[in-house]
CSV table of C-alpha atoms and ligand atoms in Angstrom, one decimal:
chain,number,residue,atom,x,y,z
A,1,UNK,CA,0.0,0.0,0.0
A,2,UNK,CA,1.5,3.6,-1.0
A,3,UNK,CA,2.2,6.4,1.9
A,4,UNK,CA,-0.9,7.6,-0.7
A,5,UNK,CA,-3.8,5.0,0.0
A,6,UNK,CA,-3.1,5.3,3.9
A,7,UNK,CA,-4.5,8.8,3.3
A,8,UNK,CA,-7.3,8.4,1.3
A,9,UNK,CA,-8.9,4.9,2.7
A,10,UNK,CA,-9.9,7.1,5.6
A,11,UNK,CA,-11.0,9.6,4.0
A,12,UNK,CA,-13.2,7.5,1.2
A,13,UNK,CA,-14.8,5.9,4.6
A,14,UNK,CA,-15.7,9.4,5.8
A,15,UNK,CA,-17.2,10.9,2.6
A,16,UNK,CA,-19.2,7.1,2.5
A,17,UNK,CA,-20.0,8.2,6.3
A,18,UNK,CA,-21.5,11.5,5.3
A,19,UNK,CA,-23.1,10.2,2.3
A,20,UNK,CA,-24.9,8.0,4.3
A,21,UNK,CA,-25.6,10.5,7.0
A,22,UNK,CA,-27.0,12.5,4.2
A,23,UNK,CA,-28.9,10.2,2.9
A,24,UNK,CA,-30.8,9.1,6.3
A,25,UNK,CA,-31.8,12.3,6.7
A,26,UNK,CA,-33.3,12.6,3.4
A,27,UNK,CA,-35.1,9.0,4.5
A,28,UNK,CA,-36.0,11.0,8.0
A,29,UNK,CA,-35.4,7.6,9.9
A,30,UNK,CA,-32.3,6.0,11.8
A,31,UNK,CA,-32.4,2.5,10.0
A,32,UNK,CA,-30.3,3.7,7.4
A,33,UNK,CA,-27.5,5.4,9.9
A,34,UNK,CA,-27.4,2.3,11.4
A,35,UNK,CA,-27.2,0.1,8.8
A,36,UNK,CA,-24.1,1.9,7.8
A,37,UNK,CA,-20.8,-0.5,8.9
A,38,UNK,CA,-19.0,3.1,9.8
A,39,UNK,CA,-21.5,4.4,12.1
A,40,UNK,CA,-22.1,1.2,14.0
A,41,UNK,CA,-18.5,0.8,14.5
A,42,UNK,CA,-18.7,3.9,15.9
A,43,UNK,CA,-21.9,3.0,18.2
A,44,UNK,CA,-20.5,0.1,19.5
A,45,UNK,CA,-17.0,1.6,20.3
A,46,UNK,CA,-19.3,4.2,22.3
A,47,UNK,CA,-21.1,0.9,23.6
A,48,UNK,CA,-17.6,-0.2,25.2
A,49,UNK,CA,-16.3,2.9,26.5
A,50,UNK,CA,-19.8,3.1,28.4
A,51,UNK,CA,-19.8,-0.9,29.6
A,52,UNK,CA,-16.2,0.3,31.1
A,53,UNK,CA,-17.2,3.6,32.6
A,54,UNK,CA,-20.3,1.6,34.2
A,55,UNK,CA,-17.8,-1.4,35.4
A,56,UNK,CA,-15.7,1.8,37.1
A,57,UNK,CA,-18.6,3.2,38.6
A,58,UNK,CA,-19.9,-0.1,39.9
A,59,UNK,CA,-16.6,-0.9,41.7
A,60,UNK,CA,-16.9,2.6,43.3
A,61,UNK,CA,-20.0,1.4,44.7
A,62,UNK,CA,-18.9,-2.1,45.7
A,63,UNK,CA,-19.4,-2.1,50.1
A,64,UNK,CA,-16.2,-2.6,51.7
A,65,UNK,CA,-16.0,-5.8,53.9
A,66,UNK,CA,-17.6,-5.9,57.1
A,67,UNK,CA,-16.9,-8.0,60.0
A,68,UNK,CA,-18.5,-9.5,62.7
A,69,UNK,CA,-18.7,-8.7,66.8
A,70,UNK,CA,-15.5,-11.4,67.0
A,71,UNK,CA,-13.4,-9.7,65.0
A,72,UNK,CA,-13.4,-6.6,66.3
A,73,UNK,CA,-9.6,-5.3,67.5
A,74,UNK,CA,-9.3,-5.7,71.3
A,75,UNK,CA,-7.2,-1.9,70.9
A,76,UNK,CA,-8.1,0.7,68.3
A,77,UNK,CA,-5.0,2.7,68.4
A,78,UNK,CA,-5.4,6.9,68.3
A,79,UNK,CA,-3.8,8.4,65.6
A,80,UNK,CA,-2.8,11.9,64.3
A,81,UNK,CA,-4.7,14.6,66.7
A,82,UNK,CA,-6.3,13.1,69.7
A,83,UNK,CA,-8.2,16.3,70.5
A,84,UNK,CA,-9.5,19.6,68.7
A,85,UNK,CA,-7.2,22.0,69.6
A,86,UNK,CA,-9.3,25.6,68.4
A,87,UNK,CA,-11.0,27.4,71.5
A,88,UNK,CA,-14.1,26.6,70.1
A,89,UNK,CA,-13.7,23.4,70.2
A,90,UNK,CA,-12.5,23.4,73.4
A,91,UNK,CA,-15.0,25.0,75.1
A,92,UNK,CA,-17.5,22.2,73.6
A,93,UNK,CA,-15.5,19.8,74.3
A,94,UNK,CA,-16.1,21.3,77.9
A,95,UNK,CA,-19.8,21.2,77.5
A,96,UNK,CA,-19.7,17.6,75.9
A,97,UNK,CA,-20.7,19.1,72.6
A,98,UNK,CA,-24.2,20.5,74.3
A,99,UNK,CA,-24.2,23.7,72.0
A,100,UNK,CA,-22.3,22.2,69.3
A,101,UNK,CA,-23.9,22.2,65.6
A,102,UNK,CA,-22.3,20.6,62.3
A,103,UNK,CA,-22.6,23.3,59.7
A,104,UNK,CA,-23.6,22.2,56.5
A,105,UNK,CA,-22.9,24.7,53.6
A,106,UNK,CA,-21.2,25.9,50.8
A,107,UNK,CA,-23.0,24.9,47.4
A,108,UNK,CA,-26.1,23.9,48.5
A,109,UNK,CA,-29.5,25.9,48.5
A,110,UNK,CA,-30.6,25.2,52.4
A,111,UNK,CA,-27.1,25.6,54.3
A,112,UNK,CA,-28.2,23.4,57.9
A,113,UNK,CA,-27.2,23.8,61.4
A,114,UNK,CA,-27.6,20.5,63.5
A,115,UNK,CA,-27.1,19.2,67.4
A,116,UNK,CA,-25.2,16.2,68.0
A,117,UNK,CA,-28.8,14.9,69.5
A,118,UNK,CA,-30.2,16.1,66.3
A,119,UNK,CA,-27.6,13.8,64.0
A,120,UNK,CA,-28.0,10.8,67.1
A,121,UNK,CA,-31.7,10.9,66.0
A,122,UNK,CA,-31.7,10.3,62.9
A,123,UNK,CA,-31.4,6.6,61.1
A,124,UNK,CA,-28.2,5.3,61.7
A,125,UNK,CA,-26.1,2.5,60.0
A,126,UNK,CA,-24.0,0.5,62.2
A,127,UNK,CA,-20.7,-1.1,60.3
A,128,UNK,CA,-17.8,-3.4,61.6
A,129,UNK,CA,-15.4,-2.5,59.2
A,130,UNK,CA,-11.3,-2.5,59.1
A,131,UNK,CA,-9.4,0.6,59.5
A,132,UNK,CA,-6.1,0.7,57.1
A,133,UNK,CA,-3.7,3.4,57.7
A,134,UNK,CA,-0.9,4.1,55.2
A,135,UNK,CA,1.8,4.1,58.5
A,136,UNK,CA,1.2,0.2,58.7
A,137,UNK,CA,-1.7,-0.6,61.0
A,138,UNK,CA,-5.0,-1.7,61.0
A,139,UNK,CA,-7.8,-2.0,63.3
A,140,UNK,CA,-11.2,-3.6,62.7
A,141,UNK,CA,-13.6,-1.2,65.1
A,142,UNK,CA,-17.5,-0.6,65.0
A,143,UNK,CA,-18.9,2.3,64.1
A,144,UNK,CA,-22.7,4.1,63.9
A,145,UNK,CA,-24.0,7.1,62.9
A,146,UNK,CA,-26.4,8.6,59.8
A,147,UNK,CA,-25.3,8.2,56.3
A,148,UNK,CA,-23.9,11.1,54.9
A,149,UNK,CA,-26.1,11.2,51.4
A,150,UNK,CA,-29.2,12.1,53.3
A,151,UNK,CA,-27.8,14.6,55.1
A,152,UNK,CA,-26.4,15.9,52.3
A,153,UNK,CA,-30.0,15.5,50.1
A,154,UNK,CA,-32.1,17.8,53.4
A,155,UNK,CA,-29.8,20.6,52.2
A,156,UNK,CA,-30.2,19.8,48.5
A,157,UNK,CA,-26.6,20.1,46.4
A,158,UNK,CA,-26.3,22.7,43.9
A,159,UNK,CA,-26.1,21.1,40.2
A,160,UNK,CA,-22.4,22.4,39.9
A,161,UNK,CA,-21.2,21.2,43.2
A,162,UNK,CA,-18.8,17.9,42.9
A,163,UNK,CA,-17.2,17.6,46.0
A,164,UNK,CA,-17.8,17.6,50.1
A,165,UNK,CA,-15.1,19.6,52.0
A,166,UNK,CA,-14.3,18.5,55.8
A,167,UNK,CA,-13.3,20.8,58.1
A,168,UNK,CA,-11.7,19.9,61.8
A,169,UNK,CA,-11.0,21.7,64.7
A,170,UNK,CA,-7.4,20.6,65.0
A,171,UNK,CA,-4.4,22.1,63.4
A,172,UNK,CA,-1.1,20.8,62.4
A,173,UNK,CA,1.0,24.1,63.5
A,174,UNK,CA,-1.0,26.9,61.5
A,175,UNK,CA,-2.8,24.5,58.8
A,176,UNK,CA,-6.5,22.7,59.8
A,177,UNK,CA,-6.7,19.4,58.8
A,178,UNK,CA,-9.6,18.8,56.2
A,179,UNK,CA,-10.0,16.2,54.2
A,180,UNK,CA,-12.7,16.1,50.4
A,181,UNK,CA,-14.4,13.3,49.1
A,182,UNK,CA,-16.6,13.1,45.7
A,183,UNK,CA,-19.9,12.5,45.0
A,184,UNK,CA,-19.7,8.7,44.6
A,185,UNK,CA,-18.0,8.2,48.3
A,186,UNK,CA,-20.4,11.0,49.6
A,187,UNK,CA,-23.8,8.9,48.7
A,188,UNK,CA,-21.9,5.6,49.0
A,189,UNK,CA,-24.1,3.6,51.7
A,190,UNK,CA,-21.1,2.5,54.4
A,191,UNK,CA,-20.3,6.7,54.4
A,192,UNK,CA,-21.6,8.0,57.8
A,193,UNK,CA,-21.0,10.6,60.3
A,194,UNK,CA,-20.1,8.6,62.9
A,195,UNK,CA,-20.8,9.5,66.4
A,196,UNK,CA,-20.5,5.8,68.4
A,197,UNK,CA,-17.9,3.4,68.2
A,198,UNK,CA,-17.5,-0.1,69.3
A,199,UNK,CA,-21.1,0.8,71.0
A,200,UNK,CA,-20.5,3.9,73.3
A,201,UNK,CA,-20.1,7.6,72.5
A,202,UNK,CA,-17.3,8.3,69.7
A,203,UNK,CA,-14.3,9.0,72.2
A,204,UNK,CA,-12.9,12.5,72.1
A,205,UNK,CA,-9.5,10.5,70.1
A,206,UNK,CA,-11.0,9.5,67.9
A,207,UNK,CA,-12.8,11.8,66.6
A,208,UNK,CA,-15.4,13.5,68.9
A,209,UNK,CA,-17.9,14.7,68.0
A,210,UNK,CA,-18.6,13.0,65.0
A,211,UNK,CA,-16.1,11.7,62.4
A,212,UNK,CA,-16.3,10.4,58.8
A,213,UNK,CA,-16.2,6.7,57.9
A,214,UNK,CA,-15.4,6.5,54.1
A,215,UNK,CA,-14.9,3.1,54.2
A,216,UNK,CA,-13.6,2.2,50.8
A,217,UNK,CA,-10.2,4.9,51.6
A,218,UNK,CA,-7.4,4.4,53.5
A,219,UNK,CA,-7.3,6.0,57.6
A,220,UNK,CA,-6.2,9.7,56.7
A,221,UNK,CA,-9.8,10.5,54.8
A,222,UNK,CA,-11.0,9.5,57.8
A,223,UNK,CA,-11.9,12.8,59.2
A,224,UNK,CA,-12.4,13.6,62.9
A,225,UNK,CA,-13.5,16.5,64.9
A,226,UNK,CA,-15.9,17.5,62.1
A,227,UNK,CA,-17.0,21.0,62.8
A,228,UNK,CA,-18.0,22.2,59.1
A,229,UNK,CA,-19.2,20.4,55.9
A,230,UNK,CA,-19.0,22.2,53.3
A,231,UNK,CA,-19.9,21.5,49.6
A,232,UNK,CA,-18.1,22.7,46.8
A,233,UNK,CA,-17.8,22.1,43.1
A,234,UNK,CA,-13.6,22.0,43.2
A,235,UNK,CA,-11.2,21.3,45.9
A,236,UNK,CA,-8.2,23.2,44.6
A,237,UNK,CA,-9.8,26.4,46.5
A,238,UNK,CA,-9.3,25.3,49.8
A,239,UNK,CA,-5.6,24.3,52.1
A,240,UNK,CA,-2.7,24.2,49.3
A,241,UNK,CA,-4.7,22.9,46.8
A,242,UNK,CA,-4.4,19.0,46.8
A,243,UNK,CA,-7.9,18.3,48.8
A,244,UNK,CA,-6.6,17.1,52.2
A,245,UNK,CA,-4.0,18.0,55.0
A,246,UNK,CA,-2.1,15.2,54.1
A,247,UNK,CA,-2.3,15.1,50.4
A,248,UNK,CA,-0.6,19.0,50.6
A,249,UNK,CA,1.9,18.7,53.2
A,250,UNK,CA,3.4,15.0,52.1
A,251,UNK,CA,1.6,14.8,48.5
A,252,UNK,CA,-0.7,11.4,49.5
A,253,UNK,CA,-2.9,10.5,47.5
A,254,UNK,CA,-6.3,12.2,46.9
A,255,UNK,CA,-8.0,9.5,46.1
A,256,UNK,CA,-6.8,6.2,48.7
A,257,UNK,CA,-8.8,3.6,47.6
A,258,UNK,CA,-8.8,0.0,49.1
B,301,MTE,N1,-9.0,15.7,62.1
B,301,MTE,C1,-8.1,14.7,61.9
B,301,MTE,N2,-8.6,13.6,61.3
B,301,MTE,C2,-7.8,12.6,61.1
B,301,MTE,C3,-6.4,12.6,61.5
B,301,MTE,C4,-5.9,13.8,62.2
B,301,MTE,O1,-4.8,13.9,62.6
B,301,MTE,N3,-6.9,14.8,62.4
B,301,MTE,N4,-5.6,11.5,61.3
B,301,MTE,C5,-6.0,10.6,60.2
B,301,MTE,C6,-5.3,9.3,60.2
B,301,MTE,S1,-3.8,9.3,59.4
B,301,MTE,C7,-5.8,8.2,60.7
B,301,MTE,S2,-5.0,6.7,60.5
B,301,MTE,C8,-7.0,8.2,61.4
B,301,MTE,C9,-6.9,7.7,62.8
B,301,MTE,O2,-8.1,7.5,63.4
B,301,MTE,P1,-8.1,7.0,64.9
B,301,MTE,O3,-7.5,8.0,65.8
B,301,MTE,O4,-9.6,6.8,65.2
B,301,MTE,O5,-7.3,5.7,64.9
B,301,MTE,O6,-7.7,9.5,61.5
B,301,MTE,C10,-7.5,10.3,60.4
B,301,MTE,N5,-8.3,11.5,60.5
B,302,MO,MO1,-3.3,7.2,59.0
């Protein structure tokens, strides 16, 4: 075949294309567009690319593995902050959260305000799930609170927004650690604000008041001390830029999938 015939095959196939495309319209039906070998080439291709994004999708939504009351870890180690360190927090820490309220704003069109008794009364899921943290441990613990998705639904996302922003009340020096998950984790069923674990209150260590379970991500998504929720359509605008304390200050992964 000359350098020549390379050129022109694909162009012959296009002019037959838009002949055909032509001519269906002419016909005003689709039986002749499909009929055509070029255009269902081209429809099925579409038909793979879709089966794949769909497979992708599907994993995201796959629960992670839960356990039973047996297997639960004797010791569920503290990690990072063990306490809020703003003087907000402190002073509900002092009042066991009494006059605490999660925020929940940014792009939504009915920001929220609720109590921990507030979030405690509404339906919880209760998960036995393991814990992975990139330093080398795990722990398998039991956790309970509301799933995120409703929560997020009451105060009805904008159509732009594409991600959910954590913000805690502890600091590494100057920078708050927050922590941003998409929309697939967000409405994922095993992601809850959890406010128990291993069947009493959510210690102040780990997390207190309420911290996230994402359970499909590794232990640093894992927010705790969750004062603010924000919604927001990109994560670049908040910390350095990288959508968590971590993935700024030692370049971790955003996305930590297990
Ligand atoms: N606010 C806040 N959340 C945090 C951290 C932290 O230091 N501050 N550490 C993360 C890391 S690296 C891990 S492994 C888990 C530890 O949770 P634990 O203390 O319940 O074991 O919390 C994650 N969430
Ligand atoms: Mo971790």
């Amino acid at each position: 075949m000359t350098k020549n015939a390379k050129i022109i095959l694909p162009r012959r196939r296009l002019l037959k294309l838009a002949g055909a495309s032509a001519g269906a319209l002419l016909l005003g039906g689709c039986d002749a567009l499909n009929k055509n070998k070029d255009v269902r080439n081209i429809l099925s291709s579409a038909e793979t690319l879709h089966k794949r994004a769909q497979r992708l999708i599907m994993d995201r939504n796959a629960l992670a593995r839960e356990f039973g009351e047996s297997d639960m870890s004797p010791h569920f180690r503290m990690n990072g902050s063990i306490t809020g360190d703003t003087a907000e927090y402190k002073r509900h820490l002092a009042e066991h959260f009494a006059n605490w309220k999660l925020r929940v704003d940014g792009m939504v069109a009915r920001p929220a305000a609720y109590s921990l008794a507030q979030l405690m009364a509404m339906p919880s899921r209760e998960q036995i799930t393991r814990h992975d943290c990139v330093e080398g441990w795990s722990a398998i613990g039991k956790w309970r609170g509301p799933q995120l998705g409703p929560i997020l639904d009451r105060s009805r996302l904008l159509p732009a927004a594409r991600y959910i922003i954590f913000h805690c009340a502890d600091r590494f020096g100057p920078d708050p650690y927050y922590e941003s998950i998409d929309l697939i984790d967000a409405y994922h069923p095993q992601t809850i604000l959890a406010w128990g674990m291993n069947g009493e209150i959510l210690p102040t260590g780990h997390g207190a008041p309420i911290r996230l379970r994402t359970e499909r991500q590794l232990g640093y998504k894992q927010a705790k001390f969750i004062m603010r929720i924000e919604a927001t359509d990109d994560y670049n605008k908040f910390g350095k830029g990288k959508g968590g304390y971590w993935e700024d200050v030692a370049d971790y992964a955003w996305y930590a999938g297990i």
